[in-house]
Coordinates of C-alpha atoms in Angstrom, one line a residue:
M1 CA -3.8 25.6 -55.4
G2 CA -3.7 28.8 -57.4
D3 CA -1.1 29.6 -60.3
D4 CA 1.0 31.5 -57.9
G5 CA 1.4 28.6 -55.9
V6 CA -0.2 29.5 -52.5
W7 CA -2.9 27.8 -51.1
F8 CA -6.6 29.1 -51.3
H9 CA -8.1 29.9 -48.1
V10 CA -10.8 27.0 -47.9
K11 CA -13.1 26.2 -44.6
H12 CA -15.2 23.0 -44.3
P13 CA -18.6 24.4 -44.7
D14 CA -20.1 22.7 -41.3
I15 CA -19.0 23.7 -37.7
V16 CA -19.0 20.7 -35.6
D17 CA -18.8 20.5 -31.6
V18 CA -16.0 17.9 -31.5
I19 CA -13.1 17.0 -33.8
V20 CA -11.6 13.9 -33.1
V21 CA -7.9 13.6 -34.9
G22 CA -7.1 10.0 -35.8
A23 CA -9.5 6.7 -36.0
G24 CA -7.4 4.2 -33.7
H25 CA -8.8 2.5 -30.7
A26 CA -8.6 5.8 -28.8
G27 CA -10.2 8.0 -31.7
C28 CA -13.0 5.6 -32.3
E29 CA -14.2 5.6 -28.7
A30 CA -13.6 9.3 -28.2
A31 CA -16.2 10.0 -31.2
W32 CA -18.5 7.6 -30.0
S33 CA -19.0 8.4 -26.4
A34 CA -18.9 12.5 -27.6
A35 CA -21.6 11.7 -30.2
N36 CA -23.6 9.6 -27.3
R37 CA -23.7 12.5 -25.0
G38 CA -25.4 14.5 -27.8
A39 CA -22.3 16.2 -29.5
N40 CA -21.9 16.7 -33.3
V41 CA -18.6 15.0 -34.0
R42 CA -16.1 14.9 -37.0
L43 CA -13.6 11.9 -37.0
I44 CA -10.9 12.8 -39.3
T45 CA -8.2 10.4 -40.1
Q46 CA -5.5 9.7 -42.8
N47 CA -7.3 6.7 -44.2
L48 CA -11.1 5.5 -44.0
D49 CA -9.7 1.9 -44.8
T50 CA -7.6 1.5 -41.7
I51 CA -10.0 2.6 -39.0
A52 CA -9.3 0.7 -35.7
K53 CA -6.6 -1.2 -37.7
M54 CA -4.8 -3.7 -35.2
S55 CA -1.5 -2.7 -36.0
C56 CA 0.5 -5.1 -33.6
N57 CA -1.1 -8.3 -32.1
P58 CA -4.9 -8.6 -32.8
A59 CA -5.8 -9.7 -29.5
I60 CA -8.0 -7.7 -27.1
G61 CA -7.9 -8.1 -23.3
G62 CA -5.3 -9.7 -20.7
I63 CA -4.4 -9.1 -17.3
G64 CA -5.6 -5.6 -16.4
K65 CA -6.7 -5.0 -20.1
G66 CA -9.5 -7.0 -19.9
H67 CA -10.8 -5.1 -17.0
L68 CA -10.4 -2.0 -18.8
V69 CA -12.6 -3.6 -21.9
H70 CA -15.5 -4.3 -19.7
E71 CA -15.2 -1.0 -17.9
V72 CA -15.4 0.8 -21.9
D73 CA -18.4 -1.8 -22.6
A74 CA -20.3 -0.7 -19.1
L75 CA -20.0 2.9 -20.3
A76 CA -21.4 2.2 -23.8
G77 CA -18.4 1.9 -26.0
L78 CA -17.5 -0.3 -28.8
M79 CA -14.4 -2.2 -27.9
G80 CA -16.1 -5.0 -26.2
I81 CA -18.7 -5.3 -29.1
A82 CA -16.0 -5.4 -31.8
A83 CA -14.0 -7.9 -29.8
D84 CA -16.9 -10.1 -29.6
R85 CA -18.1 -10.0 -33.0
S86 CA -14.4 -11.0 -34.5
A87 CA -13.4 -13.4 -31.9
L88 CA -11.3 -16.3 -33.1
Q89 CA -10.1 -17.8 -29.6
Y90 CA -11.2 -16.8 -26.2
R91 CA -9.1 -17.6 -22.9
V92 CA -9.4 -16.9 -19.2
L93 CA -6.0 -16.0 -17.9
N94 CA -5.3 -16.4 -13.9
R95 CA -8.1 -18.8 -13.8
R96 CA -6.8 -20.6 -10.7
K97 CA -6.8 -17.1 -8.8
G98 CA -9.9 -15.2 -7.3
P99 CA -12.2 -13.6 -9.7
A100 CA -10.8 -9.9 -8.9
V101 CA -7.5 -10.9 -10.8
Q102 CA -9.1 -13.3 -13.5
A103 CA -8.9 -11.6 -17.0
T104 CA -10.5 -12.3 -20.3
R105 CA -8.3 -12.2 -23.6
A106 CA -9.7 -12.7 -27.0
Q107 CA -7.6 -13.6 -30.3
C108 CA -9.6 -11.4 -33.0
D109 CA -9.8 -11.1 -36.9
R110 CA -8.1 -7.9 -37.4
R111 CA -10.3 -7.4 -41.0
I112 CA -13.5 -8.2 -39.1
Y113 CA -12.5 -6.1 -36.2
H114 CA -12.0 -3.1 -38.6
M115 CA -15.6 -3.6 -40.3
V116 CA -17.2 -3.9 -37.2
M117 CA -15.8 -0.8 -35.9
R118 CA -16.6 1.3 -39.3
Q119 CA -20.0 -0.3 -39.6
L120 CA -21.0 1.0 -35.9
L121 CA -19.2 4.4 -36.5
D122 CA -21.4 4.7 -39.5
T123 CA -24.4 3.9 -37.8
H124 CA -24.3 6.7 -35.6
A125 CA -26.3 9.8 -36.4
N126 CA -24.1 12.3 -34.8
I127 CA -20.7 11.1 -36.3
S128 CA -19.4 12.1 -39.4
L129 CA -16.0 10.7 -41.0
H130 CA -13.7 12.5 -43.2
Q131 CA -10.2 11.4 -44.6
G132 CA -7.5 13.6 -44.1
T133 CA -3.8 14.5 -42.3
I134 CA -4.0 17.3 -39.8
S135 CA -1.0 19.3 -40.4
E136 CA -2.0 22.5 -38.1
L137 CA -4.0 23.3 -34.9
L138 CA -5.8 26.4 -34.9
F139 CA -6.2 28.8 -32.0
E140 CA -7.7 31.9 -30.5
G141 CA -5.6 32.8 -27.6
E142 CA -5.3 30.0 -25.3
R143 CA -8.2 28.2 -26.8
I144 CA -8.4 25.6 -29.8
T145 CA -10.8 26.5 -32.6
G146 CA -10.2 23.8 -34.9
V147 CA -7.6 22.0 -37.2
K148 CA -6.3 22.5 -40.7
D149 CA -5.6 19.4 -42.9
E150 CA -2.9 19.0 -45.7
F151 CA -5.2 20.6 -48.3
G152 CA -5.6 23.6 -46.6
V153 CA -9.2 23.1 -45.2
E154 CA -10.0 24.6 -42.0
H155 CA -12.4 22.3 -39.8
K156 CA -13.8 24.4 -37.0
A157 CA -15.1 23.0 -33.6
L158 CA -15.5 23.7 -30.0
S159 CA -13.0 20.6 -28.8
V160 CA -10.6 18.9 -30.3
V161 CA -9.3 15.1 -29.4
L162 CA -5.6 14.4 -30.6
T163 CA -5.3 10.5 -30.6
T164 CA -2.2 10.2 -32.9
G165 CA -1.0 6.8 -31.6
T166 CA 2.4 6.1 -33.2
F167 CA 2.2 8.9 -36.0
L168 CA 3.8 11.9 -34.2
S169 CA 7.1 12.2 -36.1
G170 CA 6.9 8.1 -36.2
L171 CA 10.0 6.8 -37.6
I172 CA 10.1 2.8 -38.4
H173 CA 13.5 0.8 -37.8
V174 CA 14.4 -2.5 -39.5
G175 CA 18.1 -2.9 -39.2
E176 CA 20.2 -0.1 -40.4
K177 CA 17.0 0.9 -42.8
T178 CA 14.8 3.8 -41.2
I179 CA 11.7 4.9 -42.7
P180 CA 9.3 7.9 -41.5
A181 CA 6.0 6.4 -41.0
G182 CA 3.0 6.4 -38.5
R183 CA 3.1 2.5 -38.9
S184 CA 4.1 0.2 -41.9
G185 CA 2.4 1.5 -45.0
D186 CA 1.2 4.8 -43.6
A187 CA 2.7 8.0 -43.5
P188 CA 3.6 9.9 -40.3
V189 CA 2.3 13.3 -39.0
S190 CA 4.6 15.6 -38.8
G191 CA 3.5 19.0 -38.3
L192 CA 1.8 18.9 -34.9
T193 CA 4.8 18.2 -33.0
D194 CA 6.4 21.5 -33.8
E195 CA 2.8 23.2 -33.0
L196 CA 2.9 21.6 -29.6
Y197 CA 6.6 22.5 -28.8
Q198 CA 5.7 26.3 -29.8
R199 CA 2.9 26.0 -27.1
E200 CA 5.6 24.7 -24.8
F201 CA 4.3 21.3 -24.0
N202 CA 6.7 19.0 -22.6
L203 CA 7.3 16.0 -25.4
G204 CA 9.4 13.0 -25.4
R205 CA 10.2 10.0 -27.4
L206 CA 8.8 6.4 -26.9
K207 CA 9.1 3.4 -28.8
T208 CA 7.2 0.0 -29.5
G209 CA 7.7 -2.7 -31.9
T210 CA 6.2 -5.6 -33.7
P211 CA 7.1 -9.4 -34.8
P212 CA 7.4 -10.4 -38.5
R213 CA 4.2 -12.2 -39.8
L214 CA 4.1 -15.7 -41.0
D215 CA 2.5 -17.9 -43.4
K216 CA 0.4 -20.4 -42.0
K217 CA 1.0 -22.7 -44.9
T218 CA 4.6 -23.2 -44.0
I219 CA 4.5 -23.7 -40.4
N220 CA 5.1 -27.3 -39.3
W221 CA 1.9 -27.4 -36.9
G222 CA 1.9 -31.2 -36.7
V223 CA 5.2 -31.0 -34.3
L224 CA 4.0 -27.9 -32.3
E225 CA 2.0 -28.0 -28.7
M226 CA -1.8 -26.9 -29.6
Q227 CA -3.7 -24.5 -27.4
A228 CA -7.5 -24.8 -27.9
G229 CA -9.7 -22.1 -26.9
E230 CA -12.1 -22.0 -24.1
T231 CA -15.7 -22.4 -24.8
D232 CA -17.1 -21.5 -21.2
V233 CA -15.9 -17.6 -21.4
I234 CA -18.0 -14.8 -20.9
P235 CA -18.0 -12.4 -23.6
F236 CA -16.7 -8.9 -23.1
S237 CA -20.0 -7.0 -23.9
C238 CA -22.8 -7.2 -21.8
M239 CA -25.0 -7.0 -24.6
H240 CA -23.5 -11.0 -25.5
E241 CA -24.8 -13.7 -23.5
K242 CA -22.3 -16.0 -24.8
V243 CA -19.9 -17.1 -27.3
T244 CA -21.2 -18.2 -30.4
Q245 CA -18.1 -19.1 -33.0
D246 CA -15.9 -21.7 -33.4
Q247 CA -12.7 -21.5 -31.6
I248 CA -9.4 -21.4 -33.8
P249 CA -6.6 -23.1 -32.1
C250 CA -3.2 -21.5 -31.4
A251 CA 0.1 -23.2 -30.9
I252 CA 3.1 -23.2 -28.9
T253 CA 7.0 -23.4 -29.6
R254 CA 10.1 -21.7 -28.1
T255 CA 13.2 -20.1 -29.4
S256 CA 16.5 -21.9 -29.1
E257 CA 20.4 -21.3 -28.2
Q258 CA 21.0 -21.4 -32.0
G259 CA 18.4 -18.6 -32.7
H260 CA 20.0 -16.6 -29.7
D261 CA 23.4 -17.2 -31.3
I262 CA 22.1 -15.6 -34.4
I263 CA 20.7 -12.5 -32.4
R264 CA 24.0 -12.2 -30.4
A265 CA 26.0 -12.3 -33.7
N266 CA 24.2 -9.3 -35.1
M267 CA 23.2 -7.3 -32.3
S268 CA 25.5 -4.8 -33.7
R269 CA 22.6 -4.3 -36.6
S270 CA 19.9 -3.8 -34.2
P271 CA 19.2 -0.2 -34.0
M272 CA 18.1 -0.7 -30.5
Y273 CA 22.0 -1.5 -29.6
S274 CA 23.6 0.6 -32.1
G275 CA 22.2 3.8 -30.8
K276 CA 19.8 4.7 -33.6
I277 CA 16.7 4.4 -31.5
S278 CA 16.3 6.9 -28.5
G279 CA 13.0 6.4 -27.5
T280 CA 12.2 4.1 -24.1
G281 CA 10.4 0.8 -25.1
P282 CA 7.8 -0.7 -23.1
R283 CA 9.2 -2.8 -19.9
Y284 CA 6.9 -5.5 -20.1
C285 CA 6.7 -6.6 -23.4
P286 CA 10.3 -6.5 -24.7
S287 CA 11.8 -7.4 -28.3
I288 CA 13.8 -10.5 -28.7
E289 CA 16.8 -9.1 -28.6
D290 CA 16.0 -7.3 -25.2
K291 CA 15.2 -10.9 -23.7
V292 CA 18.4 -12.2 -25.2
V293 CA 20.2 -9.5 -23.4
R294 CA 18.7 -9.0 -20.4
F295 CA 17.8 -12.8 -19.8
S296 CA 20.9 -14.2 -20.9
D297 CA 20.5 -17.2 -18.5
K298 CA 17.5 -18.5 -20.4
T299 CA 18.1 -21.0 -23.1
S300 CA 14.9 -20.4 -24.8
H301 CA 11.6 -18.3 -24.8
Q302 CA 8.0 -19.1 -25.2
I303 CA 6.2 -18.0 -28.4
F304 CA 2.7 -18.0 -29.3
L305 CA 1.7 -18.6 -32.8
E306 CA -1.6 -16.9 -33.3
P307 CA -4.2 -16.6 -36.4
E308 CA -4.7 -13.3 -37.4
G309 CA -8.0 -14.0 -39.4
R310 CA -10.4 -17.3 -40.7
D311 CA -10.1 -16.3 -44.4
H312 CA -6.4 -15.7 -44.8
H313 CA -2.8 -17.6 -43.7
E314 CA -1.2 -14.9 -41.6
V315 CA 0.1 -15.9 -38.0
Y316 CA 1.3 -13.6 -35.5
P317 CA 4.3 -15.1 -33.5
N318 CA 3.7 -13.5 -30.0
G319 CA 6.9 -12.8 -27.9
I320 CA 9.8 -12.1 -30.6
S321 CA 9.0 -8.4 -31.4
T322 CA 12.4 -7.3 -33.4
S323 CA 13.8 -4.7 -35.2
L324 CA 16.6 -6.9 -36.5
P325 CA 17.5 -6.8 -40.2
V326 CA 15.3 -8.7 -42.4
D327 CA 18.0 -11.2 -43.3
V328 CA 18.5 -11.8 -39.7
Q329 CA 15.0 -12.3 -39.1
W330 CA 14.7 -15.1 -41.6
K331 CA 17.6 -17.0 -40.1
F332 CA 16.3 -16.4 -36.5
I333 CA 12.7 -17.5 -37.5
R334 CA 14.2 -20.7 -39.4
S335 CA 16.0 -21.7 -36.0
I336 CA 12.6 -22.1 -34.2
H337 CA 11.2 -25.6 -33.7
G338 CA 8.1 -26.0 -36.0
L339 CA 9.3 -22.9 -38.3
E340 CA 12.2 -24.4 -40.1
N341 CA 10.8 -23.8 -43.5
A342 CA 8.4 -20.8 -42.5
V343 CA 7.9 -17.9 -44.8
I344 CA 7.8 -14.5 -43.5
I345 CA 4.9 -12.4 -45.2
R346 CA 5.7 -8.9 -43.3
P347 CA 8.9 -8.3 -41.4
G348 CA 9.2 -7.2 -37.9
Y349 CA 10.0 -3.5 -37.1
A350 CA 10.4 -1.1 -34.2
I351 CA 8.7 2.5 -34.3
E352 CA 9.9 5.6 -32.7
Y353 CA 7.1 8.4 -32.1
D354 CA 6.9 11.8 -29.9
Y355 CA 4.1 12.0 -27.0
V356 CA 3.4 14.7 -25.0
D357 CA 3.8 14.2 -20.9
P358 CA 0.7 13.2 -19.5
Q359 CA 1.4 15.8 -16.7
E360 CA 0.4 18.3 -18.9
L361 CA -3.1 17.3 -18.6
K362 CA -6.1 17.7 -16.4
P363 CA -8.0 14.4 -15.1
T364 CA -10.5 15.2 -17.6
L365 CA -7.9 14.8 -20.2
E366 CA -8.0 18.1 -21.3
T367 CA -4.7 20.0 -21.5
K368 CA -3.7 22.5 -19.0
K369 CA -2.3 25.0 -21.4
I370 CA -5.0 24.9 -24.1
Q371 CA -8.6 25.3 -23.5
G372 CA -10.9 22.7 -25.4
L373 CA -7.7 20.4 -26.6
F374 CA -8.0 17.0 -25.3
H375 CA -5.2 13.8 -25.7
A376 CA -6.2 10.2 -25.5
G377 CA -4.2 7.2 -26.2
Q378 CA -0.4 6.9 -27.2
I379 CA 0.0 10.7 -27.5
N380 CA -0.2 10.5 -23.6
G381 CA 2.6 7.9 -23.2
T382 CA 0.7 4.6 -22.7
T383 CA 0.7 1.1 -24.9
G384 CA -1.9 -1.1 -25.9
Y385 CA -5.2 -0.9 -27.4
E386 CA -7.2 -1.3 -24.1
E387 CA -5.4 1.8 -22.4
A388 CA -6.2 3.7 -25.7
A389 CA -9.8 3.0 -25.9
A390 CA -10.4 3.7 -22.4
Q391 CA -8.8 7.2 -22.8
G392 CA -10.5 7.8 -26.0
L393 CA -13.7 7.2 -24.2
L394 CA -13.1 9.5 -21.6
A395 CA -11.7 12.3 -23.6
G396 CA -14.7 11.9 -25.8
I397 CA -17.4 12.5 -22.6
N398 CA -15.4 15.2 -21.7
A399 CA -14.8 17.0 -25.0
A400 CA -18.6 16.7 -25.6
A401 CA -19.2 18.4 -22.1
H402 CA -16.5 21.2 -22.7
A403 CA -18.5 21.9 -26.3
I404 CA -22.2 21.8 -25.5
G405 CA -22.1 22.8 -21.7
L406 CA -22.5 19.3 -19.9
D407 CA -20.9 18.1 -16.8
S408 CA -17.5 16.5 -16.9
W409 CA -16.8 13.6 -15.5
V410 CA -13.6 11.5 -13.9
P411 CA -13.9 8.1 -12.4
D412 CA -11.9 8.0 -9.2
R413 CA -9.3 5.2 -8.3
S414 CA -12.0 3.0 -6.1
E415 CA -14.7 2.9 -9.1
A416 CA -12.8 1.9 -12.3
Y417 CA -9.3 1.0 -13.7
L418 CA -9.9 3.8 -16.0
G419 CA -9.8 5.7 -12.9
V420 CA -6.4 4.4 -11.6
M421 CA -5.0 4.8 -15.1
V422 CA -5.8 8.5 -15.6
D423 CA -4.7 9.4 -12.0
D424 CA -1.3 7.4 -12.5
L425 CA -0.7 9.1 -16.0
V426 CA -1.7 12.8 -14.8
T427 CA -0.2 12.4 -11.3
K428 CA 2.9 10.7 -11.7
G429 CA 3.4 11.1 -15.6
I430 CA 5.8 8.1 -17.3
T431 CA 9.5 7.0 -17.7
E432 CA 8.2 4.1 -20.1
P433 CA 5.2 3.3 -21.9
Y434 CA 2.4 2.8 -19.5
R435 CA 0.5 -0.5 -19.4
M436 CA -2.4 -1.6 -17.0
F437 CA -2.1 -4.1 -14.6
T438 CA -4.4 -5.1 -11.8
S439 CA -1.5 -4.8 -9.1
R440 CA -1.8 -1.3 -10.0
A441 CA -5.0 -0.7 -8.1
E442 CA -5.5 -0.2 -4.2
F443 CA -9.3 -1.8 -4.3
R444 CA -8.8 -4.8 -6.5
L445 CA -12.0 -6.7 -4.9
Q446 CA -14.1 -3.9 -5.9
L447 CA -12.7 -3.5 -9.7
R448 CA -13.6 -7.0 -11.2
E449 CA -14.2 -7.6 -14.6
D450 CA -17.5 -9.3 -13.7
N451 CA -19.0 -6.2 -12.1
A452 CA -17.8 -3.4 -14.6
D453 CA -21.4 -2.5 -15.5
L454 CA -22.7 -2.6 -11.6
R455 CA -19.9 -0.2 -10.8
L456 CA -20.4 2.2 -13.7
G457 CA -23.9 1.8 -15.2
D458 CA -25.5 4.6 -13.1
M459 CA -23.0 7.0 -14.0
A460 CA -23.4 5.9 -17.7
M461 CA -27.0 6.5 -17.7
Q462 CA -26.3 9.8 -15.6
L463 CA -24.1 11.0 -18.6
G464 CA -26.5 10.0 -21.3
L465 CA -24.9 7.2 -22.7
Y466 CA -27.0 4.4 -22.5
D467 CA -30.0 3.9 -25.1
S468 CA -33.3 2.2 -23.7
E469 CA -32.3 -1.5 -24.6
R470 CA -28.8 -1.1 -22.2
K471 CA -31.0 0.6 -19.5
R472 CA -33.4 -2.3 -19.3
T473 CA -30.6 -5.1 -19.6
F474 CA -28.5 -3.3 -16.7
E475 CA -31.4 -2.5 -14.2
L476 CA -32.7 -6.2 -14.8
R477 CA -29.4 -7.8 -14.1
R478 CA -28.5 -5.4 -10.9
S479 CA -32.0 -6.4 -9.5
K480 CA -31.4 -10.1 -10.0
L481 CA -28.2 -9.8 -8.3
D482 CA -29.2 -7.8 -5.3
R483 CA -31.9 -10.2 -4.7
G484 CA -29.4 -13.5 -5.3
L485 CA -26.7 -12.0 -2.8
K486 CA -29.8 -11.1 -0.1
L487 CA -31.1 -14.9 -0.5
A488 CA -27.1 -16.2 -0.2
R489 CA -27.1 -14.1 3.0
E490 CA -30.4 -15.0 4.4
T491 CA -31.0 -19.0 3.1
V492 CA -30.1 -21.2 6.0
V493 CA -28.5 -24.6 5.1
G494 CA -29.8 -26.8 7.9
T495 CA -28.9 -30.2 9.3
G496 CA -32.2 -32.1 9.2
K497 CA -33.2 -35.1 7.3
L498 CA -34.9 -33.0 4.3
W499 CA -31.7 -30.8 4.2
A500 CA -29.3 -33.7 3.9
E501 CA -31.7 -35.5 1.2
R502 CA -31.3 -32.3 -0.7
L503 CA -27.6 -31.7 -0.3
S504 CA -26.9 -35.4 -1.3
A505 CA -28.8 -34.7 -4.7
L506 CA -26.6 -31.9 -5.4
N507 CA -23.5 -33.9 -4.3
L508 CA -22.9 -31.4 -1.4
P509 CA -21.9 -32.3 2.2
A510 CA -23.9 -31.7 5.2
P511 CA -22.7 -29.2 7.7
A512 CA -22.3 -29.8 11.2
Q513 CA -24.0 -27.1 12.3
A514 CA -26.5 -24.5 10.6
M515 CA -25.2 -21.8 8.3
N516 CA -26.0 -19.5 5.3
I517 CA -25.1 -20.4 1.7
S518 CA -22.8 -17.4 1.8
S519 CA -20.6 -19.0 4.3
Y520 CA -21.6 -22.5 3.2
A521 CA -20.2 -22.1 -0.2
H522 CA -16.6 -20.8 1.3
R523 CA -16.0 -24.4 2.5
S524 CA -13.1 -26.2 0.6
D525 CA -15.4 -29.4 0.3
V526 CA -18.1 -27.3 -1.3
D527 CA -18.8 -26.9 -5.0
P528 CA -20.0 -23.2 -5.1
I529 CA -21.8 -23.5 -8.3
N530 CA -23.8 -26.4 -6.7
A531 CA -24.4 -24.5 -3.8
M532 CA -26.0 -21.6 -5.6
A533 CA -28.6 -24.0 -6.9
L534 CA -29.7 -24.0 -3.3
L535 CA -31.2 -20.4 -3.8
N536 CA -34.2 -21.8 -5.8
M537 CA -33.4 -19.3 -8.6
D538 CA -33.0 -21.6 -11.4
G539 CA -33.7 -20.1 -14.9
E540 CA -33.1 -16.6 -13.6
F541 CA -29.5 -16.3 -13.7
N542 CA -27.6 -16.4 -16.9
T543 CA -23.8 -17.4 -16.9
R544 CA -22.8 -13.8 -16.7
D545 CA -25.1 -13.3 -13.8
M546 CA -23.9 -16.3 -12.0
K547 CA -20.3 -15.5 -12.3
S548 CA -20.7 -12.0 -10.6
L549 CA -22.9 -13.8 -7.9
L550 CA -20.1 -16.5 -7.3
A551 CA -17.7 -13.4 -6.8
L552 CA -19.9 -11.8 -4.5
V553 CA -20.5 -14.7 -2.2
H554 CA -16.5 -15.6 -2.6
Y555 CA -15.6 -12.1 -1.4
D556 CA -18.8 -11.4 0.9
G557 CA -17.4 -10.0 4.2
Y558 CA -13.9 -8.8 2.7
L559 CA -15.8 -6.3 0.3
D560 CA -17.5 -4.8 3.4
K561 CA -14.1 -4.1 4.7
Q562 CA -13.0 -2.6 1.6
L563 CA -15.8 -0.2 1.2
C564 CA -14.4 1.2 4.5
E565 CA -11.3 1.6 2.7
I566 CA -13.0 3.2 0.0
E567 CA -14.8 5.8 2.5
R568 CA -11.6 7.0 4.0
F569 CA -10.2 7.4 0.6
R570 CA -13.3 9.2 -0.9
K571 CA -13.1 11.6 2.2
M572 CA -9.4 12.6 1.1
E573 CA -10.7 12.9 -2.6
A574 CA -13.6 15.2 -1.7
E575 CA -11.3 18.0 -0.2
C576 CA -10.7 19.9 -3.4
I577 CA -8.1 22.3 -4.1
P578 CA -8.9 25.7 -5.9
A579 CA -7.5 25.7 -9.5
S580 CA -4.4 27.8 -9.9
F581 CA -3.9 27.8 -6.2
D582 CA -0.7 29.5 -5.1
Y583 CA 1.4 27.3 -3.3
A584 CA 3.9 29.6 -2.6
Q585 CA 1.9 31.1 0.4
V586 CA 1.9 27.9 2.0
K587 CA 4.7 28.3 4.7
G588 CA 6.0 24.8 5.9
L589 CA 6.3 23.2 2.4
S590 CA 9.4 23.0 1.0
I591 CA 10.6 24.7 -2.3
E592 CA 10.6 21.1 -4.1
C593 CA 7.2 20.6 -2.7
K594 CA 5.7 23.8 -4.1
Q595 CA 7.3 23.0 -7.4
R596 CA 5.9 19.8 -7.7
L597 CA 2.5 20.9 -6.7
A598 CA 2.4 23.7 -8.9
S599 CA 3.5 21.5 -11.9
I600 CA 0.9 19.2 -11.4
Q601 CA -1.9 21.4 -10.0
P602 CA -3.5 18.4 -8.2
A603 CA -7.6 18.6 -7.8
T604 CA -7.7 17.4 -4.7
L605 CA -5.5 16.6 -1.5
G606 CA -5.8 12.6 -2.4
Q607 CA -4.4 13.5 -5.5
A608 CA -1.5 15.6 -4.2
S609 CA -0.8 12.6 -1.8
R610 CA -0.2 10.5 -4.8
I611 CA 2.5 13.0 -6.5
S612 CA 6.1 11.9 -5.8
G613 CA 7.9 13.6 -3.3
I614 CA 5.0 14.8 -1.3
T615 CA 5.5 13.6 2.4
P616 CA 3.0 13.0 4.9
A617 CA 4.2 15.9 6.5
S618 CA 3.8 18.0 3.7
L619 CA 0.1 16.9 3.2
T620 CA -0.5 17.6 6.4
T621 CA 0.4 21.3 6.2
L622 CA -1.2 21.7 3.0
M623 CA -4.6 20.3 4.4
L624 CA -4.5 22.6 7.4
Y625 CA -4.0 25.6 5.3
L626 CA -6.6 24.8 3.1
R627 CA -9.1 23.9 6.0
K628 CA -8.1 27.1 7.8
A629 CA -8.6 29.0 4.6
D630 CA -12.2 27.6 4.2
A631 CA -13.3 28.4 7.7
S632 CA -12.4 32.2 7.2

């Protein structure tokens, strides 16, 4: 700053292709995928020491979320690798259900996760890191040209990806206390919201929260139910064959009526119920205050005590997110079985932040109003590390495409949960923080964890995301599975003496009539793993390959039927609607339908069909008009 108090006009000496603002889970993946496509990337974050910080629970995966992690890995992203290298405990959820809805979850060491992410980013020749707080966006007309940081330095680029997390006008609430912050210990970002308002973006307010952290040494572990990790879990990344770390157990306890009474007696001091918080919170991850109010008939709620690292004593009590005053948090914590003498290391809190209506975005995650500006993560109204990472990866792919003249890409709902999520966001918008579930996908049998690489590997190679090692690993795995499924369909289990002896050696029943192995493995008295030994492929399949083959055999026949449904779906998706199409000219559409269609600007008839308020009759009218226009 000069003597007259005016900032000098400073420009960063290097112009880059893509700038990514924020280095959380969305930002890291955005920078990595853009760089993998050949773009020169600058990743700007407030604090280089908090890259990929796990602000809430240091866990990766879960129902729907684990599917996203596998898809990020299938597209050569970072999350699966970092989760595997930092894992403290693995579990498979929905183990008793079919392969399509089974999901992997890993409790991670938050410090190691950050270190792995930082190391990986540092190794990429196309990524440069920069510490700074972005206070302004730079434009030329309706095109973004860069950003300006708090020191007045202008960073020029052809594309910008905003991954601001909970930092946009972030406000922390602990009881009666309110603190401007992006998360505990970090300053909020205050200038960008005004800039987005000036550009007439539709913004809203959301909230999320986190529980207090406890000192492991002060918990009475001896009276708690312990939950061991599972050693037969397949790691997230296809570059890792098996789990190698020792598993650290978690523990389970429950809240009590005494604790609920403490909460009820202090509800007026909770900012959620005193009116201080206006943002909408996540329905599927409610605070303990919400649980006590909404489920008043329940006398207790389950709590998982999960370690946050191997080399320190911080414990995450999963299930009791709260914004109650600190003194109430102490009383409540000590009312819980096994926590009677527990010490709080960090208090829980709620945080409110701004988000931009995701209907402001194209499916590429580029904003409709500003060329070259992309949004990813919680700025789009989502919640969760996994949802953020997947969006970041897609935004990075397309920001690089915009900057250096490559093809953009958007997965559809039939090929990835990423496609389901993005379509939901840009087509339907949100009324609460969006969380991924397997129930959101129409084609769940196809969209399994085990086949994410098989679904997306060809596209990853086409986009230039795979190095030679990944390409070789993918092609070898695909050829093995193709051969395995072919053998399962063609090899017939006979009824003769030799077959009876072979089946008996594997503890398998003899069939009354000959049948192929694929059908035989469906019998309730047949162990499908033992049945696969009949294929004579010993040593060719690792555990990951066998899981995929078992899933293919399990759904054999059903998958073919769903492929027919997908074909019908893709025909509708292939009927494109011209950009900036004038819906006012379509006779027979109601005013409401015209307004909705003009607002969303669907790219295809398929997307138009999923817009709220668009009836089948309206869709038919639009389809006939478009086909008539094409014919003429």
